C-alpha cells in the first residue's frame, strides 16, 4: 500500500493498566481484562499501524506492567522479523494515577502526535479528553482520539477489534483520508464549581450523588443518586447512561442531551416512575425517576443539592459542600474522534486497500 | 445511607476509625524513635503510612473473624483490637506482653481478638487463613478469615497455592495484597512478572479489586462489599491496596533505593491520616479541635504504654518452658 506524502506521522497510545479493576468485579462479575490481553491488543494495533506506514508511536509509561510486557512482546516480534513501529515511552514521572494520563496527553500534544489511541473504559477516555479539552487554547489544533474498550462500563469507546480501529487511525494519520471524512465531533458536559474555581468534564454522564466522599469511586447503589446529566444515552448501553437510554434515548451524534431527577425513594416519597436498568454490568436495578427533560447545548444548569459528590462518567470524582455553586453545561462538537466505520467505508469506496496484482 | 449523613459510618464510628489510625501512626513513630535509641531488642518493620488499609478493612470485622498478618504487623494488630499496652511490652520483650515478651514484633498474636499472629515468614499466613476460613465455613456463623500479604510476599508459592485452595473450597477468605511498591529494597516492577495481583487472582478464578489504599473510604467501601460477599457464601476474593510506607523497610534502613524527594512527596500528598482528617472536617463531621483532642489522647496512651513497658520485668529463664505446647 502506498503511503501518500504526510511526513513521518506519529501516533500516541494511552493504555490504562488499572481500568476494569474496581469493586464491580465482586458485586456483579464485571470483566477483568488481564494485562497480557491488553498488551496483545496493543501489539495487534501496532502491527496494523505499521502496515499502513506509521513508524513512530509514543506510549504512556506505567509501573503496573503494560510497558514491561509490551517491551517483551516487541523484542519477540523483532526476533521473529515482524515489522512494528518504533515505540518510544514518554519520559515522565509515573504516579500510577489519572495524572499519568493527563501528563502523557500534554507530552503527546507537545510532540505533535496525529491522534491518540486510548485503551480504557469511559473514565480513561474522560481523562484524555479532559486534558485535551481543558488544557488547550481555543486555536490549538484539536487532536482526535480513537477509543478501545478495556473498561467496565463502556458507553463511550466502541467494542471493536483493535486491528480495525488501528487501521482507521493509520488511514487518518498517513493522510489517506481527509479530516472532514475521517473525524466526527462529540458532545461533552462541562462541570463548573464556583465560577471556574474547579472545571471538569464528562463525556457521557455526570451524576450528582448524596455521598460526600469519593470512596471506591464506582457507582453501584441507585439510591445514592440525586440527579443525572447525559451528553448521550443509548438503549444498548450499560451503566448510568442506560437510564437515559431506556427513558428517552439521545444518540451521541444528535444535538442536545438529557437531565434526569431521581425520586427520593429512601425518604418514602415515591418517584413518578420506576425504571429497570442495567445499572452496571450484570447488575439490573430499579431507579426512581421523578422527572426528566431534554437539555440544550450552552445552558449552564445548576446542581440543586446542597453538598454531595459528582460522578463523572461513572466514577465519583469531586465532592462539593453547602454554598458551592455547581453547574453543568452541554457542549456540542467539543472534541474529535476518529470515525472508525466512516474511515473504513471511505477506504473501501476509494479502493485504498486495493493494489495491482503482483506477478508471481 | 441517608441524605443527611453522607458517610457510610456513623460519626462515632468514623471518629473511632480515625483514633485507630492515629494510634497506629503514633505507635510506629514512637517505635522509630525508641529503636533508634537502642531501647528495643530484635527487628521492627513499621506500618506508618499504611493505616487506612488495616483500619478500613478491620472496621468490618468482629473478634470471631480471623486474620493472619505479616512481618509488618503492628497496624493489623491495633486495627484488630489487640491491646496497645500488651503490644508495646511484647516489642520491648517484657512480661505482660501479648506473648509474655518471648516473641517480639513479628510474633504478636491474640487469638481472643481473632489475630492469629504476625509472621516473620513471608507468605506463611496464607495457608493459615485457608485453615481458619475452612473452620469458619464449618462453624457456619458467617465468619471470615483475611490474609495480609506484601507485594513481595505475593510471589511466594504458599500464597499462590492458597489462592487455589481457597477457590476450590469456596472459602470465606479475603487475600489483601498490601502493595507499597517495595520488597525490602527491590522494586515491585523488577520482581513481579505480571504486575497485576488481580490477574493472578483471575488465574485461579477469584475476583480481584484494586483500591487506593491511602483513602480510608475507598478501602472501607470496597472491603465492605467483598467481606459481605464472603460472609454470605460468595467465596474468596483478592483486594489490592496501593499504599505507601513512611519509614524504611526495617528500622535502620538507609533507603538509598528511594527517588529524590520521594518520601517528602509521600508524606505531603499521600498521607492517609491527613486525607481522612480533611474529609471529616470539610464535611462538618468533626472539627479540627476534636481531632486534635483525639491526637492528644492517643499520644498520652502511647507514652503510658512505653513507660509501662520499660517498667515491666524481663521474662525469666523459667518462662522459657511455658507456652510451648497447647493443652487440648
Ligand atoms: C520466606 C521469606 N523470605 C525472605 C524473607 C526476608 N524478608 C523479610 S521482609 C521481606 C520483603 C517483604 O516485602 P513485601 O512482601 O512487599 O512487604 P513489605 O515489607 O513491603 O511490607 C523479605 C524479603 C522472609 N522474611 N521470609
Ligand atoms: Mg512491599
XYZ file of C-alpha atoms and ligand atoms in Angstrom:
715
model
C 0.000 0.000 0.000
C 1.448 3.344 -0.978
C 1.957 5.994 1.612
C 0.933 9.449 0.407
C 3.081 12.423 1.354
C 2.465 13.016 5.032
C 5.887 13.256 6.611
C 6.535 10.809 9.374
C 3.288 10.539 11.291
C 3.409 9.714 14.968
C 0.520 8.174 16.890
C 0.162 8.283 20.672
C -1.117 5.344 22.718
C -2.504 5.650 26.228
C -3.376 2.339 27.834
C -4.809 2.451 31.328
C -3.346 -0.511 33.204
C -5.894 -0.333 36.008
C -9.202 0.090 34.226
C -11.673 -2.729 34.987
C -10.309 -3.226 38.496
C -12.965 -1.696 40.749
C -15.370 -3.334 43.172
C -17.896 -4.209 40.477
C -15.764 -7.338 39.956
C -17.145 -8.743 43.207
C -20.539 -7.093 43.107
C -21.580 -8.150 39.652
C -18.944 -10.311 37.956
C -17.739 -7.446 35.781
C -14.920 -8.471 33.475
C -11.244 -8.362 34.338
C -9.191 -7.864 31.233
C -5.776 -9.257 32.034
C -2.667 -7.192 31.390
C -1.368 -9.753 28.935
C -4.585 -9.356 26.921
C -4.251 -5.574 26.998
C -0.711 -5.860 25.712
C -1.847 -8.202 22.956
C -4.485 -5.632 21.976
C -1.712 -3.046 21.686
C 0.565 -5.378 19.725
C -2.214 -6.034 17.216
C -2.863 -2.299 16.885
C 0.854 -1.669 16.379
C 1.039 -4.268 13.621
C -1.884 -2.592 11.816
C -0.388 0.894 12.228
C 2.944 -0.273 10.838
C 1.234 -1.964 7.887
C -0.168 1.442 6.919
C 3.212 3.119 7.257
C 3.056 4.562 10.758
C 6.613 4.134 12.005
C 6.505 6.162 15.175
C 4.442 5.555 18.257
C 4.635 7.342 21.583
C 3.391 5.413 24.611
C 2.490 6.419 28.111
C 4.765 4.520 30.523
C 3.398 2.765 33.592
C 4.588 0.792 36.572
C 1.823 -1.745 36.566
C 3.102 -3.961 33.807
C 1.870 -2.767 30.414
C 5.231 -1.221 29.452
C 7.323 -4.119 30.663
C 5.117 -6.726 28.994
C 4.958 -4.664 25.810
C 8.740 -4.356 25.666
C 8.994 -8.121 25.962
C 6.407 -8.529 23.208
C 8.155 -6.065 20.899
C 11.502 -7.796 21.421
C 9.847 -11.085 20.481
C 8.313 -9.565 17.313
C 11.722 -8.148 16.342
C 13.338 -11.537 16.840
C 10.660 -13.075 14.643
C 11.295 -10.422 11.979
C 7.810 -8.887 12.178
C 7.601 -5.196 11.300
C 6.494 -2.947 14.133
C 6.618 0.819 14.596
C 9.348 2.264 16.777
C 7.708 2.559 20.167
C 9.101 5.261 22.452
C 7.913 5.624 26.032
C 7.386 9.185 27.219
C 9.880 10.432 29.768
C 7.682 11.419 32.668
C 7.220 10.863 36.358
C 4.907 7.909 36.926
C 2.367 8.445 39.691
C 0.104 5.474 38.916
C -2.899 7.786 38.966
C -5.049 9.570 36.388
C -2.390 12.284 36.465
C -0.209 9.987 34.338
C -2.833 10.076 31.598
C -3.065 13.844 31.746
C 0.696 14.255 31.705
C 1.007 11.831 28.779
C -1.567 13.816 26.806
C 0.369 17.041 27.399
C 3.609 15.452 26.251
C 1.972 13.843 23.229
C 0.471 17.157 22.239
C 3.867 18.809 22.532
C 5.366 16.023 20.424
C 2.781 16.672 17.690
C 1.025 13.300 17.533
C -1.639 12.952 14.791
C -4.039 11.154 17.084
C -4.199 9.262 20.358
C -5.335 5.674 20.619
C -6.877 5.126 24.045
C -7.340 1.804 25.824
C -9.635 2.000 28.809
C -13.206 2.487 29.895
C -15.265 5.662 29.991
C -13.115 7.015 32.815
C -9.850 6.690 30.913
C -11.331 8.310 27.842
C -12.658 11.088 30.019
C -9.197 11.719 31.474
C -7.701 12.024 27.991
C -10.448 14.297 26.683
C -10.347 16.387 29.850
C -6.728 17.266 29.241
C -7.236 17.834 25.517
C -10.308 19.989 26.099
C -9.464 21.955 29.247
C -5.732 22.069 28.678
C -5.601 23.552 25.195
C -6.168 27.013 23.828
C -9.116 27.608 21.508
C -6.917 27.981 18.431
C -4.693 24.949 19.118
C -5.088 22.058 16.662
C -7.554 19.521 18.007
C -6.030 16.064 18.373
C -8.523 13.301 17.609
C -8.765 10.225 19.786
C -9.752 6.673 18.952
C -11.074 4.519 21.744
C -10.652 0.856 22.521
C -12.791 -0.518 25.267
C -10.920 -2.233 28.096
C -13.004 -0.918 30.984
C -16.148 -1.879 32.877
C -18.815 0.464 31.566
C -18.051 1.398 28.021
C -20.678 3.794 26.798
C -18.055 5.892 25.032
C -15.458 3.575 23.460
C -16.955 1.153 20.995
C -16.358 -2.569 21.321
C -14.166 -3.242 18.323
C -11.114 -5.284 17.415
C -8.021 -3.136 17.876
C -6.635 -4.115 14.460
C -9.605 -2.411 12.799
C -9.512 0.695 14.975
C -5.771 0.995 14.328
C -6.330 0.683 10.570
C -8.684 3.663 10.743
C -6.178 5.587 12.864
C -3.433 4.712 10.391
C -5.518 5.816 7.396
C -6.106 9.165 9.055
C -2.548 9.591 10.370
C -0.985 8.928 6.986
C -3.280 11.435 5.317
C -5.117 8.929 3.157
C -8.481 10.242 4.328
C -9.298 13.938 4.608
C -10.046 15.055 8.150
C -13.632 16.039 7.370
C -14.347 12.441 6.397
C -12.139 10.711 8.950
C -13.283 12.526 12.080
C -16.515 13.049 13.973
C -17.407 15.737 16.526
C -18.539 14.740 20.003
C -20.542 16.276 22.791
C -19.402 16.642 26.355
C -20.641 18.014 29.672
C -18.679 20.808 31.267
C -18.777 20.975 35.061
C -18.061 24.227 36.819
C -17.741 24.829 40.556
C -17.886 28.409 41.887
C -17.385 30.264 38.640
C -14.322 28.437 37.353
C -12.670 27.503 40.684
C -12.943 23.888 39.549
C -13.606 22.907 35.954
C -14.106 19.361 34.821
C -15.843 17.390 32.119
C -17.787 14.226 31.452
C -18.001 12.684 28.007
C -21.118 10.613 28.676
C -22.715 11.208 32.062
C -22.409 13.449 35.103
C -24.274 12.107 38.139
C -24.977 14.006 41.324
C -24.754 11.727 44.373
C -25.592 12.171 48.050
C -22.249 10.722 49.188
C -19.773 13.303 50.397
C -16.777 11.127 49.720
C -15.110 9.611 46.689
C -14.574 6.203 48.268
C -14.270 3.290 45.887
C -15.278 5.640 43.024
C -17.556 3.310 41.063
C -21.338 3.711 41.305
C -23.402 0.675 42.187
C -26.084 1.954 44.557
C -29.072 3.548 42.791
C -30.350 5.169 45.982
C -27.198 7.237 46.208
C -28.309 9.195 43.116
C -29.817 12.656 43.218
C -29.785 13.655 39.537
C -28.101 12.850 36.246
C -26.958 14.803 33.207
C -26.329 12.979 29.949
C -24.469 14.047 26.830
C -25.965 10.939 25.311
C -27.627 7.733 26.393
C -28.374 4.750 24.232
C -30.760 1.902 24.950
C -27.969 -0.587 24.295
C -25.745 0.940 26.985
C -24.921 -0.380 30.436
C -24.319 1.981 33.359
C -25.752 5.383 34.195
C -26.296 6.397 30.590
C -28.598 3.390 30.163
C -31.067 5.217 32.435
C -31.469 7.889 29.769
C -31.144 5.306 27.033
C -34.188 3.415 28.297
C -36.144 6.555 29.249
C -35.603 8.847 26.299
C -32.610 7.882 24.146
C -30.231 10.542 22.853
C -27.626 9.446 20.360
C -24.001 10.601 20.551
C -24.364 12.396 17.226
C -27.746 14.078 17.850
C -27.904 17.613 19.228
C -28.914 18.109 22.873
C -28.738 15.929 25.947
C -30.911 14.827 28.837
C -31.313 15.756 32.503
C -32.953 13.358 34.966
C -34.120 13.947 38.520
C -34.401 10.900 40.752
C -37.169 10.378 43.260
C -36.218 10.183 46.914
C -37.244 6.552 47.324
C -35.344 6.395 50.592
C -37.469 9.025 52.290
C -40.592 7.211 51.148
C -41.675 9.855 48.623
C -42.472 7.827 45.547
C -40.938 8.868 42.250
C -43.105 9.451 39.200
C -41.953 6.170 37.679
C -39.680 3.297 38.442
C -37.303 2.244 35.689
C -35.431 -1.046 35.465
C -31.930 -0.581 34.059
C -28.610 -2.388 33.695
C -27.009 -0.166 36.347
C -23.647 -1.875 35.980
C -22.599 -4.976 34.049
C -24.621 -7.840 35.469
C -26.486 -5.567 37.887
C -30.120 -4.944 36.962
C -31.676 -2.415 39.327
C -34.712 -0.202 39.657
C -34.315 3.547 39.834
C -36.985 6.025 40.939
C -37.424 8.726 38.322
C -39.072 11.969 39.431
C -38.690 13.952 36.199
C -36.638 14.217 33.039
C -36.109 16.823 30.381
C -34.105 17.394 27.218
C -31.246 19.868 27.587
C -29.704 22.185 25.045
C -26.075 22.994 24.459
C -24.727 26.147 26.098
C -27.166 26.329 29.018
C -25.492 26.301 32.436
C -27.771 24.064 34.502
C -27.468 24.371 38.286
C -26.997 21.345 40.534
C -29.561 21.816 43.277
C -28.177 19.648 46.052
C -26.500 21.419 48.965
C -23.441 19.221 49.362
C -22.686 15.874 47.767
C -20.424 14.412 45.148
C -20.322 14.193 41.382
C -19.604 11.047 39.463
C -18.179 11.812 36.061
C -18.549 9.012 33.543
C -19.419 6.605 36.283
C -16.789 7.407 38.890
C -17.167 9.706 41.857
C -14.642 12.450 41.189
C -15.441 15.581 43.133
C -17.042 16.471 46.424
C -18.893 19.734 46.956
C -20.278 21.391 50.061
C -23.125 23.707 51.059
C -22.673 27.047 49.360
C -20.722 25.699 46.378
C -22.333 26.744 43.087
C -22.110 23.767 40.736
C -23.320 23.919 37.134
C -23.352 21.507 34.210
C -23.265 22.744 30.604
C -23.637 20.622 27.489
C -21.171 21.437 24.698
C -21.557 20.187 21.154
C -18.755 19.386 18.709
C -16.363 19.729 21.636
C -13.716 17.203 20.618
C -12.986 14.996 17.605
C -12.796 11.205 17.441
C -11.616 9.015 14.589
C -14.776 7.693 12.948
C -13.693 4.082 12.545
C -16.578 2.763 10.414
C -16.514 6.035 8.406
C -12.805 5.651 7.669
C -13.075 2.046 6.587
C -16.131 2.706 4.403
C -14.217 5.564 2.802
C -11.253 3.247 2.269
C -13.464 0.650 0.614
C -15.223 3.216 -1.597
C -11.929 4.703 -2.722
C -10.112 1.413 -3.083
C -7.490 2.396 -0.551
C -6.722 -1.218 0.255
C -6.538 -2.340 -3.427
C -3.268 -2.955 -5.194
C -2.298 -4.084 -8.659
C -1.762 -7.850 -8.576
C 1.875 -8.744 -8.112
C 3.270 -11.197 -10.657
C 4.326 -14.456 -9.041
C -27.227 5.932 53.962
C -29.453 8.956 54.416
C -29.108 12.244 52.595
C -28.242 13.988 55.866
C -25.461 11.505 56.686
C -23.280 11.479 53.600
C -20.858 8.901 55.040
C -21.236 5.134 55.267
C -20.448 5.154 59.005
C -21.881 6.981 61.983
C -19.940 9.915 63.410
C -18.856 7.851 66.396
C -17.648 5.027 64.193
C -15.771 7.471 61.967
C -14.046 9.061 64.930
C -13.235 5.568 66.205
C -11.554 4.740 62.897
C -9.629 7.997 62.977
C -8.490 7.187 66.527
C -7.280 3.715 65.497
C -5.380 5.097 62.522
C -3.805 7.763 64.719
C -2.930 5.127 67.334
C -1.081 3.064 64.725
C 0.780 6.148 63.473
C 1.778 7.256 66.953
C 2.764 3.726 67.979
C 5.013 3.332 64.934
C 6.517 6.797 65.070
C 7.351 6.205 68.729
C 8.998 2.848 67.936
C 11.020 4.594 65.229
C 12.467 6.881 67.893
C 12.919 4.236 70.605
C 14.538 1.763 68.214
C 16.953 4.462 67.093
C 17.926 4.940 70.737
C 18.680 1.253 71.076
C 15.846 0.626 73.557
C 14.245 -2.211 71.616
C 15.603 -5.719 71.027
C 15.143 -7.506 67.685
C 13.781 -6.120 64.485
C 10.787 -3.877 63.793
C 9.053 -3.158 60.469
C 6.793 -0.148 60.765
C 3.324 0.252 59.275
C 3.173 4.081 59.342
C 1.617 5.421 56.120
C -0.446 2.272 55.546
C -3.042 2.739 58.321
C -6.093 3.277 56.105
C -5.847 -0.255 54.738
C -5.757 -2.024 58.109
C -8.462 0.124 59.682
C -10.632 0.348 56.545
C -10.747 -3.443 56.332
C -10.834 -4.315 60.031
C -13.715 -1.900 60.667
C -15.915 -4.603 59.083
C -14.694 -7.412 61.337
C -15.604 -8.845 64.695
C -13.494 -10.876 67.128
C -14.763 -14.086 65.515
C -13.180 -13.148 62.193
C -9.562 -14.214 61.914
C -6.616 -12.504 60.312
C -3.073 -13.572 59.554
C -0.628 -10.718 59.465
C 2.883 -10.171 58.141
C 6.292 -9.089 59.390
C 4.835 -5.532 59.247
C 2.058 -6.404 61.630
C 1.613 -3.720 64.312
C -1.037 -1.904 62.289
C -3.047 -5.074 61.746
C -2.868 -5.856 65.468
C -4.050 -2.427 66.578
C -6.795 -2.320 63.956
C -7.968 -5.781 65.065
C -8.229 -4.584 68.651
C -5.107 -6.043 70.282
C -4.213 -4.148 73.444
C -1.643 -1.468 72.734
C -0.005 -1.766 76.165
C 0.496 -5.526 75.733
C 1.873 -4.958 72.240
C 4.369 -2.398 73.465
C 5.535 -4.762 76.231
C 5.881 -7.562 73.692
C 8.029 -5.429 71.414
C 10.119 -4.374 74.404
C 10.459 -8.085 75.276
C 8.765 -7.757 78.674
C 6.447 -9.902 80.772
C 2.833 -8.915 80.320
C 3.397 -8.615 76.573
C 0.940 -10.215 74.129
C 3.181 -13.307 74.155
C 4.744 -12.650 77.582
C 7.646 -10.874 75.920
C 9.013 -14.027 74.327
C 8.031 -13.327 70.711
C 8.661 -9.703 69.868
C 7.392 -7.627 66.988
C 6.991 -10.403 64.421
C 5.105 -12.810 66.673
C 2.404 -10.697 68.262
C -0.786 -12.715 68.414
C -4.068 -12.516 70.302
C -6.481 -15.291 69.469
C -9.190 -13.721 71.634
C -9.228 -10.907 69.082
C -9.004 -13.201 66.054
C -5.436 -12.050 65.470
C -3.611 -15.272 64.557
C -0.250 -13.619 64.552
C 2.289 -11.513 62.805
C 4.641 -13.726 60.825
C 8.319 -13.492 60.036
C 7.996 -15.938 57.147
C 6.729 -14.212 54.019
C 3.580 -15.798 52.604
C 3.145 -18.106 55.588
C -0.122 -16.505 56.656
C -1.963 -17.537 53.501
C -2.292 -21.283 54.203
C -3.158 -20.484 57.833
C -6.008 -18.334 56.596
C -7.269 -21.162 54.417
C -7.441 -23.287 57.551
C -9.157 -20.562 59.548
C -11.610 -19.912 56.716
C -12.374 -23.626 56.411
C -13.085 -23.746 60.148
C -15.287 -20.662 59.818
C -17.160 -22.293 56.970
C -17.842 -25.363 59.117
C -18.913 -23.225 62.077
C -21.427 -21.618 59.740
C -21.737 -18.365 61.655
C -20.770 -16.145 58.731
C -17.248 -15.529 59.986
C -14.383 -14.972 57.586
C -10.584 -15.029 57.542
C -8.244 -12.493 55.979
C -4.664 -12.905 54.865
C -2.455 -9.851 54.546
C 0.500 -10.154 52.231
C 3.010 -7.667 50.835
C 3.660 -7.127 47.136
C 6.935 -9.005 47.549
C 5.466 -11.870 49.549
C 2.746 -12.351 46.941
C 5.396 -14.080 44.825
C 5.704 -16.852 47.405
C 4.391 -20.243 46.340
C 2.396 -20.539 49.552
C 0.358 -17.520 48.569
C -0.458 -18.832 45.099
C -1.250 -22.304 46.435
C -3.588 -20.718 48.936
C -5.476 -18.816 46.227
C -6.039 -22.169 44.556
C -7.146 -23.873 47.764
C -9.479 -21.030 48.704
C -11.038 -21.171 45.247
C -11.675 -24.921 45.132
C -13.108 -24.955 48.673
C -15.026 -21.712 48.102
C -13.670 -20.403 51.389
C -14.871 -17.262 53.175
C -11.393 -15.812 52.745
C -10.016 -12.492 51.606
C -6.456 -12.017 50.388
C -5.264 -8.467 50.846
C -2.165 -7.501 48.885
C -0.595 -4.517 50.576
C 1.267 -3.051 47.672
C 3.706 -0.440 48.932
C 5.916 -0.764 45.864
C 8.901 -2.368 47.562
C 10.052 -5.670 48.975
C 12.923 -4.532 51.169
C 14.849 -2.511 48.557
C 13.635 -4.415 45.487
C 11.073 -2.517 43.500
C 7.921 -4.360 42.622
C 8.347 -3.541 38.927
C 11.547 -5.535 38.841
C 10.438 -8.533 40.808
C 6.976 -9.391 39.518
C 6.493 -10.885 36.037
C 2.913 -9.742 35.559
C 2.482 -6.764 37.779
C -1.181 -7.268 38.465
C -2.377 -9.158 41.512
C -5.884 -9.064 40.093
C -4.641 -11.021 37.088
C -3.148 -13.610 39.391
C -6.435 -13.940 41.223
C -8.267 -14.365 37.901
C -5.872 -17.164 37.090
C -7.457 -19.054 39.979
C -10.986 -17.876 39.266
C -11.118 -15.305 42.099
C -12.349 -11.766 41.513
C -9.835 -9.050 42.298
C -10.275 -5.384 43.101
C -7.760 -2.534 43.272
C -8.247 0.421 45.606
C -6.347 3.485 46.679
C -5.056 2.210 50.000
C -4.341 5.735 51.192
C -8.047 6.633 51.093
C -9.889 5.246 54.103
C -13.285 5.464 52.409
C -12.074 3.706 49.269
C -10.770 0.768 51.305
C -13.735 0.713 53.663
C -16.293 0.717 50.883
C -14.674 -1.905 48.675
C -13.750 -4.145 51.612
C -17.327 -3.907 52.867
C -18.718 -5.362 49.649
C -16.054 -8.062 49.419
C -16.467 -9.114 53.044
C -20.250 -9.197 52.799
C -19.948 -11.455 49.775
C -17.600 -13.786 51.647
C -19.881 -13.925 54.713
C -22.862 -14.778 52.544
C -21.095 -17.718 50.924
C -19.859 -15.948 47.786
C -16.332 -17.219 48.293
C -12.840 -15.759 48.262
C -11.600 -12.543 46.645
C -8.428 -10.544 46.402
C -8.075 -6.880 47.294
C -5.011 -4.918 46.250
C -4.414 -1.784 48.323
C -1.963 0.612 46.757
C -0.182 2.221 49.632
C 2.929 3.950 50.836
C 5.314 3.245 53.687
C 6.744 6.214 55.518
C 9.702 4.541 57.223
C 12.446 2.257 55.947
C 11.858 -1.427 55.269
C 13.185 -2.128 58.748
C 14.419 0.374 61.285
C 17.948 1.364 60.355
C 17.316 1.047 56.593
C 19.151 3.932 54.850
C 16.569 3.828 51.992
C 19.067 4.621 49.251
C 16.695 2.978 46.755
C 14.161 5.789 47.018
C 13.991 8.550 44.438
C 14.999 12.067 45.476
C 12.113 13.761 47.229
C 10.001 10.573 47.239
C 9.449 10.448 50.981
C 8.682 14.157 51.247
C 6.080 13.776 48.490
C 4.523 10.718 50.134
C 4.236 12.454 53.471
C 2.899 15.678 51.964
C 0.457 14.279 49.413
C -0.313 10.650 50.218
C -0.806 10.635 53.966
C -3.971 8.645 54.692
C -4.454 10.296 58.077
C -4.244 13.806 56.664
C -6.719 12.793 53.970
C -9.220 11.359 56.448
C -8.916 14.380 58.730
C -9.595 16.702 55.784
C -12.601 14.658 54.676
C -14.115 14.653 58.154
C -13.568 18.333 58.836
C -14.653 19.600 55.419
C -17.925 17.659 55.626
C -18.512 19.060 59.105
C -18.440 15.628 60.784
C -15.731 16.675 63.214
C -13.887 19.871 64.000
C -10.120 20.217 63.817
C -10.159 20.772 67.576
C -11.966 17.466 68.186
C -9.407 15.612 66.084
C -6.565 17.363 67.871
C -8.104 16.218 71.129
C -8.069 12.603 69.933
C -4.454 13.079 68.844
C -3.530 14.235 72.360
C -5.284 11.291 73.997
C -3.523 8.856 71.654
C -0.168 10.448 72.362
C -0.763 10.019 76.096
C -1.807 6.379 75.589
C 1.389 5.559 73.691
C 3.533 7.437 76.184
C 1.957 5.424 79.007
C 2.468 2.169 77.072
C 6.177 2.927 76.742
C 6.507 3.862 80.429
C 4.720 0.635 81.435
C 6.778 -1.472 79.017
C 10.044 -0.111 80.335
C 8.910 -0.740 83.914
C 7.808 -4.328 83.232
C 10.168 -7.206 84.130
C 12.023 -9.269 81.560
C 10.952 -12.916 81.176
C 12.908 -15.272 83.429
C 14.732 -18.419 82.389
C 11.842 -20.470 83.799
C 9.422 -18.671 81.451
C 11.191 -20.282 78.506
C 9.429 -23.550 79.295
C 5.888 -22.104 79.436
C 3.533 -21.593 76.460
C 5.444 -24.139 74.396
C 2.691 -26.698 73.920
C -1.034 -26.177 73.811
C -3.100 -28.416 76.110
C -6.229 -29.801 74.477
C 10.218 -16.684 53.140
C 10.964 -15.412 53.422
N 11.858 -14.960 52.522
C 12.530 -13.816 52.752
C 12.324 -13.102 53.903
C 13.104 -11.816 54.170
N 12.220 -10.661 54.036
C 11.629 -10.080 55.092
S 10.614 -8.818 54.655
C 10.988 -9.003 53.017
C 10.356 -8.125 51.985
C 8.861 -8.209 52.005
O 8.293 -7.327 51.083
P 6.733 -7.183 50.952
O 6.094 -8.517 50.940
O 6.456 -6.302 49.802
O 6.276 -6.498 52.320
P 6.682 -5.051 52.871
O 7.930 -5.211 53.633
O 6.827 -4.134 51.722
O 5.531 -4.666 53.752
C 11.897 -10.048 52.844
C 12.418 -10.459 51.541
C 11.401 -13.626 54.837
N 11.135 -13.000 55.970
N 10.714 -14.758 54.555
Mg 6.085 -4.278 49.836
